[in-house]
C-alpha cells in the first residue's frame, strides 16, 4: 500500500521554462538599469540566445551587446539569477492532487536537485512548506548526493517513517528520476510535461513504472489500486 508520494520539483510541480523566463526578466531589469538599455529588448535577446543554446547565455548576451566582462562578472550574474525570488506557480493539477492524497492520509514530500539557493527560492515562491510534509534539497547534502544517488530517498523514508515499497516517486527526468527503482522497491512515475528533459535517455535503461501526462491520471491509478 502506498503511504508516501514524493515529487521532483522542476518540470514536475512547476514549469522550468517559466522559471528561466523569470530569471531572465530579473537579469534584463538589472542590466537595463546598468547600461541604460531597453529591458524588453534584453529579455527577448536572452530568450533567443537560450533557444539557440542553453550554454553560456550571459557571456553571449554581453558579447552581442558589445559589453566587455570578466569571469567574475559572469559569476555575479549567475548568482543574481539563482538568488532571485522567481515568479512561478504550481501546475494547475498539483494542489488538487495533494488534497486527494491528504484525504487518503498519504504523506507528501519533495526531493529536488539543483543549486541549493535557487531551489530554496523556488520552494519559497510556491510556498512549498505549507503543502509538503518533508522537503530535501539534495545539494544541501553535498554535490555528490544529487540524484540518482539514493541517499535522499533513504533520508525521506526515515523522516516519513515508511518502507521503500510504500513510497512512490514522481519525476520527469529519465537520466536520474527513475533509476532509484533499481536500487530500492520504490515505484516511479514519469510525468511528461514536455519540459527540458523530455528527450533524454534512461539511465542504465531503467524506465518508470507508469507514464502519465497529468497528476489526475495518478489519482485513477490509486483509485483502481493499480499502484
Ligand atoms: Mg525535474
mmCIF file of C-alpha atoms and ligand atoms in Angstrom:
data_model
loop_
_atom_site.group_PDB
_atom_site.id
_atom_site.type_symbol
_atom_site.label_atom_id
_atom_site.label_comp_id
_atom_site.label_asym_id
_atom_site.label_seq_id
_atom_site.Cartn_x
_atom_site.Cartn_y
_atom_site.Cartn_z
ATOM 1 C CA UNK A 1 0.000 0.000 0.000
ATOM 2 C CA UNK A 2 1.280 3.461 -0.860
ATOM 3 C CA UNK A 3 1.885 5.617 2.214
ATOM 4 C CA UNK A 4 4.016 8.408 0.759
ATOM 5 C CA UNK A 5 4.263 10.187 -2.583
ATOM 6 C CA UNK A 6 7.480 12.102 -3.193
ATOM 7 C CA UNK A 7 7.827 14.603 -6.010
ATOM 8 C CA UNK A 8 10.635 16.062 -8.037
ATOM 9 C CA UNK A 9 10.289 19.866 -8.310
ATOM 10 C CA UNK A 10 11.337 21.367 -11.679
ATOM 11 C CA UNK A 11 9.078 20.386 -14.587
ATOM 12 C CA UNK A 12 7.115 18.109 -12.248
ATOM 13 C CA UNK A 13 5.398 20.643 -9.959
ATOM 14 C CA UNK A 14 6.025 23.819 -11.976
ATOM 15 C CA UNK A 15 7.327 24.764 -15.413
ATOM 16 C CA UNK A 16 11.108 25.169 -15.517
ATOM 17 C CA UNK A 17 10.669 27.332 -18.622
ATOM 18 C CA UNK A 18 8.623 29.774 -16.529
ATOM 19 C CA UNK A 19 11.471 29.824 -14.014
ATOM 20 C CA UNK A 20 14.041 30.551 -16.711
ATOM 21 C CA UNK A 21 11.849 33.380 -18.044
ATOM 22 C CA UNK A 22 11.532 34.797 -14.552
ATOM 23 C CA UNK A 23 15.321 34.685 -14.100
ATOM 24 C CA UNK A 24 15.952 36.377 -17.438
ATOM 25 C CA UNK A 25 13.399 39.065 -16.597
ATOM 26 C CA UNK A 26 15.321 39.734 -13.390
ATOM 27 C CA UNK A 27 18.653 39.941 -15.253
ATOM 28 C CA UNK A 28 17.135 42.103 -18.016
ATOM 29 C CA UNK A 29 15.876 44.586 -15.431
ATOM 30 C CA UNK A 30 19.253 44.708 -13.708
ATOM 31 C CA UNK A 31 21.267 45.175 -16.910
ATOM 32 C CA UNK A 32 18.852 47.696 -18.407
ATOM 33 C CA UNK A 33 19.500 49.950 -15.417
ATOM 34 C CA UNK A 34 23.259 49.424 -15.545
ATOM 35 C CA UNK A 35 23.667 50.111 -19.247
ATOM 36 C CA UNK A 36 20.580 52.254 -19.950
ATOM 37 C CA UNK A 37 19.247 49.763 -22.483
ATOM 38 C CA UNK A 38 15.689 48.642 -23.135
ATOM 39 C CA UNK A 39 14.639 45.945 -20.652
ATOM 40 C CA UNK A 40 12.258 44.153 -23.052
ATOM 41 C CA UNK A 41 14.939 44.011 -25.750
ATOM 42 C CA UNK A 42 17.465 42.458 -23.371
ATOM 43 C CA UNK A 43 14.863 39.927 -22.215
ATOM 44 C CA UNK A 44 13.972 38.936 -25.795
ATOM 45 C CA UNK A 45 17.654 38.620 -26.634
ATOM 46 C CA UNK A 46 18.235 36.362 -23.612
ATOM 47 C CA UNK A 47 15.319 34.136 -24.652
ATOM 48 C CA UNK A 48 16.582 33.946 -28.229
ATOM 49 C CA UNK A 49 20.118 33.078 -27.109
ATOM 50 C CA UNK A 50 18.724 30.405 -24.769
ATOM 51 C CA UNK A 51 16.613 28.881 -27.546
ATOM 52 C CA UNK A 52 19.760 28.589 -29.675
ATOM 53 C CA UNK A 53 21.746 27.017 -26.816
ATOM 54 C CA UNK A 54 21.426 26.953 -23.014
ATOM 55 C CA UNK A 55 25.227 27.260 -22.668
ATOM 56 C CA UNK A 56 26.956 30.497 -21.559
ATOM 57 C CA UNK A 57 23.899 32.629 -22.224
ATOM 58 C CA UNK A 58 25.161 35.605 -20.197
ATOM 59 C CA UNK A 59 28.571 35.605 -21.941
ATOM 60 C CA UNK A 60 26.840 35.523 -25.323
ATOM 61 C CA UNK A 61 24.439 38.277 -24.279
ATOM 62 C CA UNK A 62 27.272 40.615 -23.288
ATOM 63 C CA UNK A 63 29.190 39.696 -26.468
ATOM 64 C CA UNK A 64 26.119 40.582 -28.532
ATOM 65 C CA UNK A 65 25.656 43.873 -26.685
ATOM 66 C CA UNK A 66 29.345 44.699 -27.098
ATOM 67 C CA UNK A 67 29.919 44.902 -23.350
ATOM 68 C CA UNK A 68 33.293 43.672 -22.051
ATOM 69 C CA UNK A 69 33.269 41.448 -18.961
ATOM 70 C CA UNK A 70 35.330 39.250 -16.668
ATOM 71 C CA UNK A 71 34.598 35.722 -15.448
ATOM 72 C CA UNK A 72 33.866 37.204 -12.050
ATOM 73 C CA UNK A 73 31.178 39.401 -13.577
ATOM 74 C CA UNK A 74 29.516 36.381 -15.205
ATOM 75 C CA UNK A 75 29.560 34.560 -11.867
ATOM 76 C CA UNK A 76 27.889 37.593 -10.272
ATOM 77 C CA UNK A 77 25.110 37.496 -12.896
ATOM 78 C CA UNK A 78 24.655 33.732 -12.371
ATOM 79 C CA UNK A 79 24.359 34.365 -8.621
ATOM 80 C CA UNK A 80 21.776 37.095 -9.282
ATOM 81 C CA UNK A 81 19.812 34.631 -11.409
ATOM 82 C CA UNK A 82 19.950 31.841 -8.820
ATOM 83 C CA UNK A 83 19.149 34.067 -5.848
ATOM 84 C CA UNK A 84 16.216 35.929 -7.373
ATOM 85 C CA UNK A 85 12.781 35.123 -5.950
ATOM 86 C CA UNK A 86 11.114 33.668 -9.036
ATOM 87 C CA UNK A 87 7.652 34.420 -10.311
ATOM 88 C CA UNK A 88 6.417 30.821 -10.677
ATOM 89 C CA UNK A 89 3.380 28.806 -9.637
ATOM 90 C CA UNK A 90 2.381 25.155 -9.325
ATOM 91 C CA UNK A 91 0.862 23.485 -12.361
ATOM 92 C CA UNK A 92 -2.951 23.508 -12.073
ATOM 93 C CA UNK A 93 -3.173 19.799 -11.182
ATOM 94 C CA UNK A 94 -0.772 19.949 -8.211
ATOM 95 C CA UNK A 95 -2.890 21.302 -5.347
ATOM 96 C CA UNK A 96 -5.970 19.168 -6.197
ATOM 97 C CA UNK A 97 -3.758 16.068 -6.267
ATOM 98 C CA UNK A 98 -2.181 16.945 -2.908
ATOM 99 C CA UNK A 99 -5.694 17.321 -1.471
ATOM 100 C CA UNK A 100 -6.588 13.890 -2.863
ATOM 101 C CA UNK A 101 -3.519 12.352 -1.174
ATOM 102 C CA UNK A 102 -4.149 14.091 2.138
ATOM 103 C CA UNK A 103 -7.711 12.745 2.251
ATOM 104 C CA UNK A 104 -6.194 9.288 1.925
ATOM 105 C CA UNK A 105 -3.682 10.050 4.718
ATOM 106 C CA UNK A 106 -0.813 9.677 2.263
ATOM 107 C CA UNK A 107 2.262 11.726 3.195
ATOM 108 C CA UNK A 108 3.864 14.004 0.631
ATOM 109 C CA UNK A 109 7.440 15.125 0.104
ATOM 110 C CA UNK A 110 9.839 16.711 -2.359
ATOM 111 C CA UNK A 111 13.332 15.560 -3.367
ATOM 112 C CA UNK A 112 14.957 18.089 -5.659
ATOM 113 C CA UNK A 113 18.381 18.559 -7.245
ATOM 114 C CA UNK A 114 19.782 21.887 -8.368
ATOM 115 C CA UNK A 115 21.785 24.642 -6.698
ATOM 116 C CA UNK A 116 20.576 24.961 -3.115
ATOM 117 C CA UNK A 117 19.915 28.715 -3.138
ATOM 118 C CA UNK A 118 17.971 28.534 -6.382
ATOM 119 C CA UNK A 119 15.903 25.544 -5.231
ATOM 120 C CA UNK A 120 15.125 27.218 -1.885
ATOM 121 C CA UNK A 121 13.932 30.367 -3.696
ATOM 122 C CA UNK A 122 11.701 28.262 -5.969
ATOM 123 C CA UNK A 123 10.265 26.446 -2.923
ATOM 124 C CA UNK A 124 9.700 29.781 -1.177
ATOM 125 C CA UNK A 125 7.941 31.230 -4.213
ATOM 126 C CA UNK A 126 5.369 28.408 -4.357
ATOM 127 C CA UNK A 127 5.105 28.264 -0.515
ATOM 128 C CA UNK A 128 6.036 24.576 -0.602
ATOM 129 C CA UNK A 129 6.419 24.253 3.182
ATOM 130 C CA UNK A 130 2.652 24.849 3.518
ATOM 131 C CA UNK A 131 1.870 21.872 1.301
ATOM 132 C CA UNK A 132 4.535 19.192 1.914
ATOM 133 C CA UNK A 133 5.488 17.124 4.966
ATOM 134 C CA UNK A 134 9.209 16.906 4.133
ATOM 135 C CA UNK A 135 11.445 18.631 1.593
ATOM 136 C CA UNK A 136 15.002 17.559 0.742
ATOM 137 C CA UNK A 137 17.273 19.750 -1.375
ATOM 138 C CA UNK A 138 19.983 17.230 -2.309
ATOM 139 C CA UNK A 139 22.572 19.979 -2.881
ATOM 140 C CA UNK A 140 22.439 20.689 0.858
ATOM 141 C CA UNK A 141 23.683 17.114 1.455
ATOM 142 C CA UNK A 142 26.571 17.748 -0.971
ATOM 143 C CA UNK A 143 27.029 17.764 -4.748
ATOM 144 C CA UNK A 144 27.756 14.004 -4.705
ATOM 145 C CA UNK A 145 24.262 13.339 -3.340
ATOM 146 C CA UNK A 146 22.240 14.751 -6.239
ATOM 147 C CA UNK A 147 20.015 12.131 -7.858
ATOM 148 C CA UNK A 148 20.417 9.369 -8.877
ATOM 149 C CA UNK A 149 22.269 8.919 -5.546
ATOM 150 C CA UNK A 150 19.867 7.056 -3.197
ATOM 151 C CA UNK A 151 20.764 8.977 -0.002
ATOM 152 C CA UNK A 152 17.886 11.497 -0.201
ATOM 153 C CA UNK A 153 15.419 8.617 -0.604
ATOM 154 C CA UNK A 154 16.875 6.892 2.465
ATOM 155 C CA UNK A 155 16.522 10.097 4.496
ATOM 156 C CA UNK A 156 12.963 10.627 3.214
ATOM 157 C CA UNK A 157 11.968 7.057 4.150
ATOM 158 C CA UNK A 158 13.279 7.651 7.668
ATOM 159 C CA UNK A 159 11.667 11.086 8.066
ATOM 160 C CA UNK A 160 8.249 9.944 6.825
ATOM 161 C CA UNK A 161 8.513 6.649 8.723
ATOM 162 C CA UNK A 162 7.505 4.454 5.777
ATOM 163 C CA UNK A 163 9.014 1.490 3.911
ATOM 164 C CA UNK A 164 10.587 1.783 0.464
ATOM 165 C CA UNK A 165 7.806 -0.336 -1.074
ATOM 166 C CA UNK A 166 5.272 2.135 0.346
ATOM 167 C CA UNK A 167 6.911 5.059 -1.481
ATOM 168 C CA UNK A 168 6.166 6.472 -4.932
ATOM 169 C CA UNK A 169 8.446 8.955 -6.693
ATOM 170 C CA UNK A 170 7.059 11.260 -9.379
ATOM 171 C CA UNK A 171 9.587 12.936 -11.678
ATOM 172 C CA UNK A 172 10.280 13.962 -15.257
ATOM 173 C CA UNK A 173 13.967 13.302 -15.963
ATOM 174 C CA UNK A 174 14.867 9.899 -17.488
ATOM 175 C CA UNK A 175 18.553 10.496 -16.674
ATOM 176 C CA UNK A 176 18.013 10.373 -12.912
ATOM 177 C CA UNK A 177 14.434 10.200 -11.626
ATOM 178 C CA UNK A 178 13.547 6.535 -12.198
ATOM 179 C CA UNK A 179 16.880 4.776 -11.589
ATOM 180 C CA UNK A 180 16.018 4.562 -7.856
ATOM 181 C CA UNK A 181 13.617 1.698 -8.568
ATOM 182 C CA UNK A 182 16.649 -0.457 -9.472
ATOM 183 C CA UNK A 183 18.147 0.296 -6.028
ATOM 184 C CA UNK A 184 15.071 0.164 -3.765
ATOM 185 C CA UNK A 185 11.491 -1.094 -4.358
ATOM 186 C CA UNK A 186 10.207 2.479 -4.795
ATOM 187 C CA UNK A 187 7.598 2.819 -7.531
ATOM 188 C CA UNK A 188 8.386 5.535 -10.055
ATOM 189 C CA UNK A 189 6.047 7.653 -12.133
ATOM 190 C CA UNK A 190 7.177 9.661 -15.118
ATOM 191 C CA UNK A 191 5.166 12.796 -15.720
ATOM 192 C CA UNK A 192 5.687 14.189 -19.185
ATOM 193 C CA UNK A 193 5.116 17.946 -19.080
ATOM 194 C CA UNK A 194 7.087 18.465 -22.315
ATOM 195 C CA UNK A 195 9.806 20.053 -20.231
ATOM 196 C CA UNK A 196 13.532 20.433 -20.677
ATOM 197 C CA UNK A 197 14.249 16.716 -20.039
ATOM 198 C CA UNK A 198 11.586 15.253 -22.313
ATOM 199 C CA UNK A 199 14.073 13.979 -24.932
ATOM 200 C CA UNK A 200 16.706 12.466 -22.630
ATOM 201 C CA UNK A 201 17.707 8.782 -22.371
ATOM 202 C CA UNK A 202 17.030 6.498 -19.424
ATOM 203 C CA UNK A 203 19.974 5.973 -17.063
ATOM 204 C CA UNK A 204 21.101 2.341 -17.493
ATOM 205 C CA UNK A 205 17.841 1.781 -19.369
ATOM 206 C CA UNK A 206 15.814 1.872 -16.140
ATOM 207 C CA UNK A 207 12.335 3.080 -17.034
ATOM 208 C CA UNK A 208 9.443 4.281 -14.872
ATOM 209 C CA UNK A 209 6.627 2.029 -13.633
ATOM 210 C CA UNK A 210 3.964 4.307 -15.117
ATOM 211 C CA UNK A 211 3.951 7.183 -17.595
ATOM 212 C CA UNK A 212 1.425 9.971 -17.093
ATOM 213 C CA UNK A 213 0.791 13.442 -18.534
ATOM 214 C CA UNK A 214 -1.325 14.877 -15.719
ATOM 215 C CA UNK A 215 -1.378 14.138 -11.985
ATOM 216 C CA UNK A 216 -5.110 13.393 -12.224
ATOM 217 C CA UNK A 217 -4.123 10.207 -14.115
ATOM 218 C CA UNK A 218 -2.263 9.129 -10.994
ATOM 219 C CA UNK A 219 -5.494 9.576 -8.988
ATOM 220 C CA UNK A 220 -7.113 6.984 -11.244
ATOM 221 C CA UNK A 221 -4.204 4.582 -10.647
ATOM 222 C CA UNK A 222 -4.693 4.988 -6.884
ATOM 223 C CA UNK A 223 -8.476 4.633 -7.010
ATOM 224 C CA UNK A 224 -8.227 1.467 -9.102
ATOM 225 C CA UNK A 225 -5.423 0.030 -6.936
ATOM 226 C CA UNK A 226 -3.070 -0.160 -9.902
ATOM 227 C CA UNK A 227 -0.301 1.219 -7.781
HETATM 228 MG MG1 LIG B 1 12.645 17.752 -12.925
#
